[in-house]
Amino acid sequence: MTHLTDTYTLNNGLTIPKLGFGTWQTPDGATAVQAVKDALTTGYRHIDTAQAYGNEASVGQAIQESGVARSDLFLTTKIWNANHSYELVMSSFAESLQKLQTDYVDLLLIHWPNPIDFRDNWQAANAETWRAMETLYRAGKAKAIGVSNFQPQHLEELAKTAEIQPMVNQIFLAPGELQPAIVSYSQDHNMLLEAYSPLGTGKIFKVSAMQQLADKYGRSIPQIALRWSLQHGFLPLPKSVHAEYIQQNTEVFDFELTNEDMALIDALDGVVGKAQDPDVATF
């Protein structure tokens, strides 16, 4: 039993499958279509994409071809940096729906809090972006709304004008990068933490301590990393384009890491790199 239907409950009561299928860096076209179809065949019901990934159309095509009912899926997309205004959210989101071949998404996120084009007025740009997302939420076009890569200072600013509290914060969380300040802030404000790049964009495979744990539990390194993420209460979004690994990444609900091994992984500081600082990133 893969338990791919196990869920967390967001602060608005919506349920979200505990493991999602990530599509960042999955090339648009045949590769993305096949990967998403393989994920759906495996039993994934939670698919994560974004305007910036350039593969929304492939995700939409894969969903159509899979035969899985839209109502059985949890689908996420994200508003990209160039679209931080009320009007641009509305127009770009309409385009996203068209590409995804759906009339709603389950979760809509602001992808990045402080794009370089808005660095002088990012607070106002986020407020307008969020106001548009609140409109979409009230209209049922987005069943939940949230943010991505937001740090406490960005959320504090957003809270000054927001009428609806973010339900999710999707950030880089992997062994070696626990982001304690924003994790505790998000949890204190009842936001679910989604973990993108939970395998450290492949860097996890070079970590000898993870290999030792994989050997100890008779598991793969990704399975250990995903189990760690789940035991922290995070929602990991592993990405793969290989059917065998897509399947393997779902087999994480039938074992548990000891407290000692959780602490050991927690202590692996910086082994997969660190999250980018959104206030100085050049995009």
mmCIF file of C-alpha atoms in Angstrom:
data_model
loop_
_atom_site.group_PDB
_atom_site.id
_atom_site.type_symbol
_atom_site.label_atom_id
_atom_site.label_comp_id
_atom_site.label_asym_id
_atom_site.label_seq_id
_atom_site.Cartn_x
_atom_site.Cartn_y
_atom_site.Cartn_z
ATOM 1 C CA MET A 1 0.000 0.000 0.000
ATOM 2 C CA THR A 2 1.603 3.260 -1.070
ATOM 3 C CA HIS A 3 -0.644 5.618 0.946
ATOM 4 C CA LEU A 4 -0.439 8.145 -1.870
ATOM 5 C CA THR A 5 -3.923 9.211 -0.821
ATOM 6 C CA ASP A 6 -2.841 10.116 2.749
ATOM 7 C CA THR A 7 -3.436 13.832 3.238
ATOM 8 C CA TYR A 8 -2.593 16.908 5.264
ATOM 9 C CA THR A 9 -5.368 19.429 5.945
ATOM 10 C CA LEU A 10 -4.737 23.076 5.038
ATOM 11 C CA ASN A 11 -5.881 25.943 7.265
ATOM 12 C CA ASN A 12 -9.025 26.371 5.124
ATOM 13 C CA GLY A 13 -10.024 22.698 5.525
ATOM 14 C CA LEU A 14 -8.876 21.546 2.067
ATOM 15 C CA THR A 15 -7.030 18.223 2.047
ATOM 16 C CA ILE A 16 -3.781 17.802 0.112
ATOM 17 C CA PRO A 17 -1.966 14.512 -0.623
ATOM 18 C CA LYS A 18 1.147 14.167 1.578
ATOM 19 C CA LEU A 19 3.444 13.402 -1.335
ATOM 20 C CA GLY A 20 3.440 15.411 -4.549
ATOM 21 C CA PHE A 21 5.064 14.929 -7.931
ATOM 22 C CA GLY A 22 7.392 17.787 -8.841
ATOM 23 C CA THR A 23 8.018 18.909 -12.432
ATOM 24 C CA TRP A 24 10.710 21.585 -11.992
ATOM 25 C CA GLN A 25 13.443 21.077 -14.626
ATOM 26 C CA THR A 26 11.332 18.500 -16.470
ATOM 27 C CA PRO A 27 11.519 19.594 -20.125
ATOM 28 C CA ASP A 28 8.279 20.482 -21.878
ATOM 29 C CA GLY A 29 7.025 18.048 -24.493
ATOM 30 C CA ALA A 30 7.228 14.261 -24.628
ATOM 31 C CA THR A 31 9.473 13.953 -21.543
ATOM 32 C CA ALA A 32 7.137 15.899 -19.261
ATOM 33 C CA VAL A 33 3.995 14.248 -20.668
ATOM 34 C CA GLN A 34 5.436 10.765 -20.091
ATOM 35 C CA ALA A 35 6.776 11.582 -16.604
ATOM 36 C CA VAL A 36 3.429 12.947 -15.410
ATOM 37 C CA LYS A 37 1.544 10.016 -16.945
ATOM 38 C CA ASP A 38 3.938 7.589 -15.246
ATOM 39 C CA ALA A 39 3.375 9.407 -11.944
ATOM 40 C CA LEU A 40 -0.399 9.182 -12.327
ATOM 41 C CA THR A 41 -0.178 5.502 -13.266
ATOM 42 C CA THR A 42 1.946 4.902 -10.161
ATOM 43 C CA GLY A 43 -0.791 6.447 -8.042
ATOM 44 C CA TYR A 44 0.325 10.034 -7.526
ATOM 45 C CA ARG A 45 -2.666 12.364 -7.300
ATOM 46 C CA HIS A 46 -0.775 15.565 -6.517
ATOM 47 C CA ILE A 47 1.070 17.319 -9.366
ATOM 48 C CA ASP A 48 3.127 20.497 -8.911
ATOM 49 C CA THR A 49 4.024 22.816 -11.807
ATOM 50 C CA ALA A 50 4.559 26.542 -12.385
ATOM 51 C CA GLN A 51 4.383 29.174 -15.099
ATOM 52 C CA ALA A 52 8.187 29.431 -14.957
ATOM 53 C CA TYR A 53 8.710 25.711 -15.539
ATOM 54 C CA GLY A 54 7.425 26.099 -19.089
ATOM 55 C CA ASN A 55 5.671 22.723 -18.965
ATOM 56 C CA GLU A 56 2.083 23.526 -17.930
ATOM 57 C CA ALA A 57 0.787 22.452 -21.364
ATOM 58 C CA SER A 58 2.532 19.071 -21.049
ATOM 59 C CA VAL A 59 1.120 18.588 -17.557
ATOM 60 C CA GLY A 60 -2.351 19.375 -18.889
ATOM 61 C CA GLN A 61 -1.927 16.976 -21.790
ATOM 62 C CA ALA A 62 -0.705 14.197 -19.502
ATOM 63 C CA ILE A 63 -3.706 14.624 -17.202
ATOM 64 C CA GLN A 64 -6.079 14.456 -20.179
ATOM 65 C CA GLU A 65 -4.396 11.349 -21.585
ATOM 66 C CA SER A 66 -4.202 9.610 -18.204
ATOM 67 C CA GLY A 67 -7.953 9.239 -17.862
ATOM 68 C CA VAL A 68 -7.742 10.190 -14.173
ATOM 69 C CA ALA A 69 -10.720 12.340 -13.189
ATOM 70 C CA ARG A 70 -9.803 15.985 -12.555
ATOM 71 C CA SER A 71 -11.725 15.828 -9.269
ATOM 72 C CA ASP A 72 -9.334 13.103 -8.053
ATOM 73 C CA LEU A 73 -6.273 15.306 -8.602
ATOM 74 C CA PHE A 74 -4.565 18.030 -6.626
ATOM 75 C CA LEU A 75 -2.945 20.442 -9.089
ATOM 76 C CA THR A 76 -0.646 23.363 -8.238
ATOM 77 C CA THR A 77 0.773 26.179 -10.342
ATOM 78 C CA LYS A 78 2.634 29.381 -9.466
ATOM 79 C CA ILE A 79 2.546 33.027 -10.555
ATOM 80 C CA TRP A 80 5.925 33.961 -12.031
ATOM 81 C CA ASN A 81 8.049 37.016 -11.250
ATOM 82 C CA ALA A 82 7.073 39.026 -14.320
ATOM 83 C CA ASN A 83 3.376 38.863 -13.367
ATOM 84 C CA HIS A 84 3.328 40.701 -10.023
ATOM 85 C CA SER A 85 0.313 42.953 -10.499
ATOM 86 C CA TYR A 86 -3.433 42.445 -10.216
ATOM 87 C CA GLU A 87 -4.024 42.499 -13.993
ATOM 88 C CA LEU A 88 -0.994 40.348 -14.833
ATOM 89 C CA VAL A 89 -2.007 37.701 -12.292
ATOM 90 C CA MET A 90 -5.454 37.535 -13.864
ATOM 91 C CA SER A 91 -4.219 37.330 -17.464
ATOM 92 C CA SER A 92 -1.328 34.943 -16.807
ATOM 93 C CA PHE A 93 -3.509 32.692 -14.651
ATOM 94 C CA ALA A 94 -6.128 32.488 -17.434
ATOM 95 C CA GLU A 95 -3.313 31.378 -19.738
ATOM 96 C CA SER A 96 -2.170 28.783 -17.182
ATOM 97 C CA LEU A 97 -5.686 27.328 -16.958
ATOM 98 C CA GLN A 98 -5.818 27.078 -20.745
ATOM 99 C CA LYS A 99 -2.497 25.228 -20.868
ATOM 100 C CA LEU A 100 -3.480 22.938 -18.008
ATOM 101 C CA GLN A 101 -6.859 22.273 -19.691
ATOM 102 C CA THR A 102 -8.780 22.886 -16.482
ATOM 103 C CA ASP A 103 -11.058 25.584 -15.083
ATOM 104 C CA TYR A 104 -9.452 25.685 -11.623
ATOM 105 C CA VAL A 105 -6.285 24.783 -9.733
ATOM 106 C CA ASP A 106 -6.219 23.299 -6.269
ATOM 107 C CA LEU A 107 -3.340 25.501 -5.149
ATOM 108 C CA LEU A 108 -1.979 28.769 -6.540
ATOM 109 C CA LEU A 109 1.295 30.190 -5.200
ATOM 110 C CA ILE A 110 3.322 33.388 -5.573
ATOM 111 C CA HIS A 111 6.536 31.813 -6.827
ATOM 112 C CA TRP A 112 9.053 34.334 -5.489
ATOM 113 C CA PRO A 113 8.730 37.198 -2.973
ATOM 114 C CA ASN A 114 11.210 39.731 -4.283
ATOM 115 C CA PRO A 115 11.893 39.562 -8.041
ATOM 116 C CA ILE A 116 14.647 41.834 -9.274
ATOM 117 C CA ASP A 117 12.202 43.807 -11.467
ATOM 118 C CA PHE A 118 10.166 44.736 -8.367
ATOM 119 C CA ARG A 119 12.984 45.139 -5.845
ATOM 120 C CA ASP A 120 12.140 48.805 -5.174
ATOM 121 C CA ASN A 121 8.481 48.105 -4.434
ATOM 122 C CA TRP A 122 8.203 44.387 -3.779
ATOM 123 C CA GLN A 123 5.856 44.947 -0.830
ATOM 124 C CA ALA A 124 3.251 46.713 -3.004
ATOM 125 C CA ALA A 125 3.738 44.247 -5.865
ATOM 126 C CA ASN A 126 3.140 41.272 -3.565
ATOM 127 C CA ALA A 127 0.089 42.970 -2.030
ATOM 128 C CA GLU A 128 -1.451 43.432 -5.504
ATOM 129 C CA THR A 129 -0.505 39.928 -6.588
ATOM 130 C CA TRP A 130 -2.088 38.508 -3.446
ATOM 131 C CA ARG A 131 -5.227 40.633 -3.872
ATOM 132 C CA ALA A 132 -5.695 39.073 -7.318
ATOM 133 C CA MET A 133 -5.163 35.614 -5.874
ATOM 134 C CA GLU A 134 -7.755 36.313 -3.184
ATOM 135 C CA THR A 135 -10.187 37.210 -5.999
ATOM 136 C CA LEU A 136 -9.426 33.885 -7.714
ATOM 137 C CA TYR A 137 -9.813 32.044 -4.412
ATOM 138 C CA ARG A 138 -13.209 33.596 -3.710
ATOM 139 C CA ALA A 139 -14.299 32.726 -7.252
ATOM 140 C CA GLY A 140 -13.310 29.072 -6.738
ATOM 141 C CA LYS A 141 -10.655 29.265 -9.464
ATOM 142 C CA ALA A 142 -7.972 28.438 -6.886
ATOM 143 C CA LYS A 143 -9.121 26.178 -4.063
ATOM 144 C CA ALA A 144 -6.180 27.274 -1.914
ATOM 145 C CA ILE A 145 -3.582 30.045 -2.161
ATOM 146 C CA GLY A 146 -0.109 30.365 -0.765
ATOM 147 C CA VAL A 147 3.458 31.443 -1.317
ATOM 148 C CA SER A 148 6.829 30.007 -2.257
ATOM 149 C CA ASN A 149 10.328 30.988 -1.120
ATOM 150 C CA PHE A 150 8.889 33.566 1.315
ATOM 151 C CA GLN A 151 10.930 34.412 4.406
ATOM 152 C CA PRO A 152 9.437 35.870 7.629
ATOM 153 C CA GLN A 153 9.968 39.488 6.519
ATOM 154 C CA HIS A 154 8.025 38.869 3.291
ATOM 155 C CA LEU A 155 5.144 37.231 5.146
ATOM 156 C CA GLU A 156 5.053 40.050 7.711
ATOM 157 C CA GLU A 157 4.647 42.588 4.900
ATOM 158 C CA LEU A 158 2.000 40.486 3.145
ATOM 159 C CA ALA A 159 0.010 40.197 6.381
ATOM 160 C CA LYS A 160 -0.434 43.991 6.463
ATOM 161 C CA THR A 161 -2.844 43.907 3.500
ATOM 162 C CA ALA A 162 -3.885 40.254 3.142
ATOM 163 C CA GLU A 163 -7.504 39.396 3.934
ATOM 164 C CA ILE A 164 -6.866 35.664 3.545
ATOM 165 C CA GLN A 165 -3.918 34.005 5.234
ATOM 166 C CA PRO A 166 -1.544 31.927 3.056
ATOM 167 C CA MET A 167 -2.235 28.214 3.381
ATOM 168 C CA VAL A 168 1.114 26.950 2.107
ATOM 169 C CA ASN A 169 4.754 28.038 1.930
ATOM 170 C CA GLN A 170 6.739 25.980 -0.589
ATOM 171 C CA ILE A 171 10.477 26.250 0.107
ATOM 172 C CA PHE A 172 13.751 24.409 -0.434
ATOM 173 C CA LEU A 173 13.869 21.735 2.287
ATOM 174 C CA ALA A 174 16.203 18.769 2.086
ATOM 175 C CA PRO A 175 18.725 16.992 4.310
ATOM 176 C CA GLY A 176 21.300 19.687 5.043
ATOM 177 C CA GLU A 177 18.859 22.578 4.589
ATOM 178 C CA LEU A 178 16.210 22.825 7.296
ATOM 179 C CA GLN A 179 15.608 26.633 7.138
ATOM 180 C CA PRO A 180 14.657 26.754 10.852
ATOM 181 C CA ALA A 181 13.550 30.410 11.000
ATOM 182 C CA ILE A 182 11.009 30.237 8.183
ATOM 183 C CA VAL A 183 9.928 26.693 9.099
ATOM 184 C CA SER A 184 8.977 27.737 12.628
ATOM 185 C CA TYR A 185 7.386 30.992 11.393
ATOM 186 C CA SER A 186 5.258 29.116 8.835
ATOM 187 C CA GLN A 187 4.224 26.479 11.361
ATOM 188 C CA ASP A 188 3.350 29.148 13.944
ATOM 189 C CA HIS A 189 1.092 30.763 11.327
ATOM 190 C CA ASN A 190 -0.589 27.480 10.369
ATOM 191 C CA MET A 191 0.982 27.253 6.895
ATOM 192 C CA LEU A 192 1.845 23.830 5.506
ATOM 193 C CA LEU A 193 5.465 23.550 4.394
ATOM 194 C CA GLU A 194 5.999 21.977 1.004
ATOM 195 C CA ALA A 195 9.540 20.801 0.297
ATOM 196 C CA TYR A 196 10.756 21.377 -3.232
ATOM 197 C CA SER A 197 14.000 19.694 -4.367
ATOM 198 C CA PRO A 198 13.682 17.274 -1.409
ATOM 199 C CA LEU A 199 16.582 15.294 -2.898
ATOM 200 C CA GLY A 200 18.778 18.389 -3.181
ATOM 201 C CA THR A 201 18.602 18.374 -7.019
ATOM 202 C CA GLY A 202 20.512 15.082 -6.990
ATOM 203 C CA LYS A 203 23.300 16.178 -4.629
ATOM 204 C CA ILE A 204 21.907 13.857 -1.952
ATOM 205 C CA PHE A 205 23.420 10.858 -3.762
ATOM 206 C CA LYS A 206 26.946 12.037 -2.904
ATOM 207 C CA VAL A 207 26.302 12.167 0.873
ATOM 208 C CA SER A 208 27.961 9.150 2.499
ATOM 209 C CA ALA A 209 25.873 9.403 5.690
ATOM 210 C CA MET A 210 22.719 9.046 3.571
ATOM 211 C CA GLN A 211 24.188 5.990 1.829
ATOM 212 C CA GLN A 212 24.917 4.431 5.221
ATOM 213 C CA LEU A 213 21.320 5.004 6.330
ATOM 214 C CA ALA A 214 19.995 3.610 3.047
ATOM 215 C CA ASP A 215 22.074 0.462 3.648
ATOM 216 C CA LYS A 216 20.896 0.240 7.263
ATOM 217 C CA TYR A 217 17.188 0.396 6.330
ATOM 218 C CA GLY A 218 17.478 -1.517 3.062
ATOM 219 C CA ARG A 219 16.133 1.513 1.180
ATOM 220 C CA SER A 220 17.243 3.951 -1.503
ATOM 221 C CA ILE A 221 18.815 7.298 -0.577
ATOM 222 C CA PRO A 222 15.750 9.179 -1.959
ATOM 223 C CA GLN A 223 13.436 7.016 0.161
ATOM 224 C CA ILE A 224 15.420 7.959 3.280
ATOM 225 C CA ALA A 225 15.322 11.667 2.342
ATOM 226 C CA LEU A 226 11.576 11.617 1.616
ATOM 227 C CA ARG A 227 10.817 9.713 4.814
ATOM 228 C CA TRP A 228 12.819 12.323 6.773
ATOM 229 C CA SER A 229 10.765 15.076 5.127
ATOM 230 C CA LEU A 230 7.463 13.389 5.984
ATOM 231 C CA GLN A 231 8.499 12.781 9.598
ATOM 232 C CA HIS A 232 9.156 16.516 9.898
ATOM 233 C CA GLY A 233 5.569 17.145 8.754
ATOM 234 C CA PHE A 234 6.708 18.537 5.407
ATOM 235 C CA LEU A 235 5.131 17.721 2.042
ATOM 236 C CA PRO A 236 7.931 16.621 -0.301
ATOM 237 C CA LEU A 237 7.705 17.104 -4.086
ATOM 238 C CA PRO A 238 10.219 14.664 -5.617
ATOM 239 C CA LYS A 239 10.859 14.951 -9.343
ATOM 240 C CA SER A 240 11.977 12.211 -11.708
ATOM 241 C CA VAL A 241 11.551 11.319 -15.370
ATOM 242 C CA HIS A 242 12.310 7.591 -14.870
ATOM 243 C CA ALA A 243 9.301 5.343 -14.260
ATOM 244 C CA GLU A 244 11.303 3.080 -11.937
ATOM 245 C CA TYR A 245 12.361 5.977 -9.669
ATOM 246 C CA ILE A 246 8.931 7.599 -9.822
ATOM 247 C CA GLN A 247 7.569 4.342 -8.398
ATOM 248 C CA GLN A 248 10.377 3.937 -5.867
ATOM 249 C CA ASN A 249 9.844 7.468 -4.513
ATOM 250 C CA THR A 250 6.290 6.535 -3.486
ATOM 251 C CA GLU A 251 7.422 3.609 -1.302
ATOM 252 C CA VAL A 252 8.038 5.692 1.809
ATOM 253 C CA PHE A 253 4.983 5.004 3.958
ATOM 254 C CA ASP A 254 5.895 1.535 5.251
ATOM 255 C CA PHE A 255 8.935 2.303 7.413
ATOM 256 C CA GLU A 256 10.061 4.858 9.968
ATOM 257 C CA LEU A 257 13.392 6.482 10.811
ATOM 258 C CA THR A 258 14.459 6.391 14.458
ATOM 259 C CA ASN A 259 14.763 9.650 16.410
ATOM 260 C CA GLU A 260 18.543 9.159 16.403
ATOM 261 C CA ASP A 261 18.653 8.839 12.622
ATOM 262 C CA MET A 262 16.364 11.855 12.193
ATOM 263 C CA ALA A 263 18.787 13.868 14.355
ATOM 264 C CA LEU A 264 21.731 12.546 12.358
ATOM 265 C CA ILE A 265 20.151 13.773 9.108
ATOM 266 C CA ASP A 266 19.186 17.098 10.727
ATOM 267 C CA ALA A 267 22.863 17.657 11.531
ATOM 268 C CA LEU A 268 24.040 17.271 7.892
ATOM 269 C CA ASP A 269 24.408 21.005 7.386
ATOM 270 C CA GLY A 270 24.878 22.281 3.837
ATOM 271 C CA VAL A 271 25.451 18.920 2.135
ATOM 272 C CA VAL A 272 23.047 19.718 -0.727
ATOM 273 C CA GLY A 273 23.622 23.475 -0.824
ATOM 274 C CA LYS A 274 21.526 26.221 0.700
ATOM 275 C CA ALA A 275 18.355 28.074 -0.271
ATOM 276 C CA GLN A 276 18.895 31.232 -2.304
ATOM 277 C CA ASP A 277 18.292 34.545 -0.545
ATOM 278 C CA PRO A 278 15.282 35.990 -2.403
ATOM 279 C CA ASP A 279 16.306 39.540 -1.513
ATOM 280 C CA VAL A 280 19.540 39.346 -3.484
ATOM 281 C CA ALA A 281 18.747 36.806 -6.238
ATOM 282 C CA THR A 282 19.220 38.204 -9.739
ATOM 283 C CA PHE A 283 15.904 37.114 -11.282
#
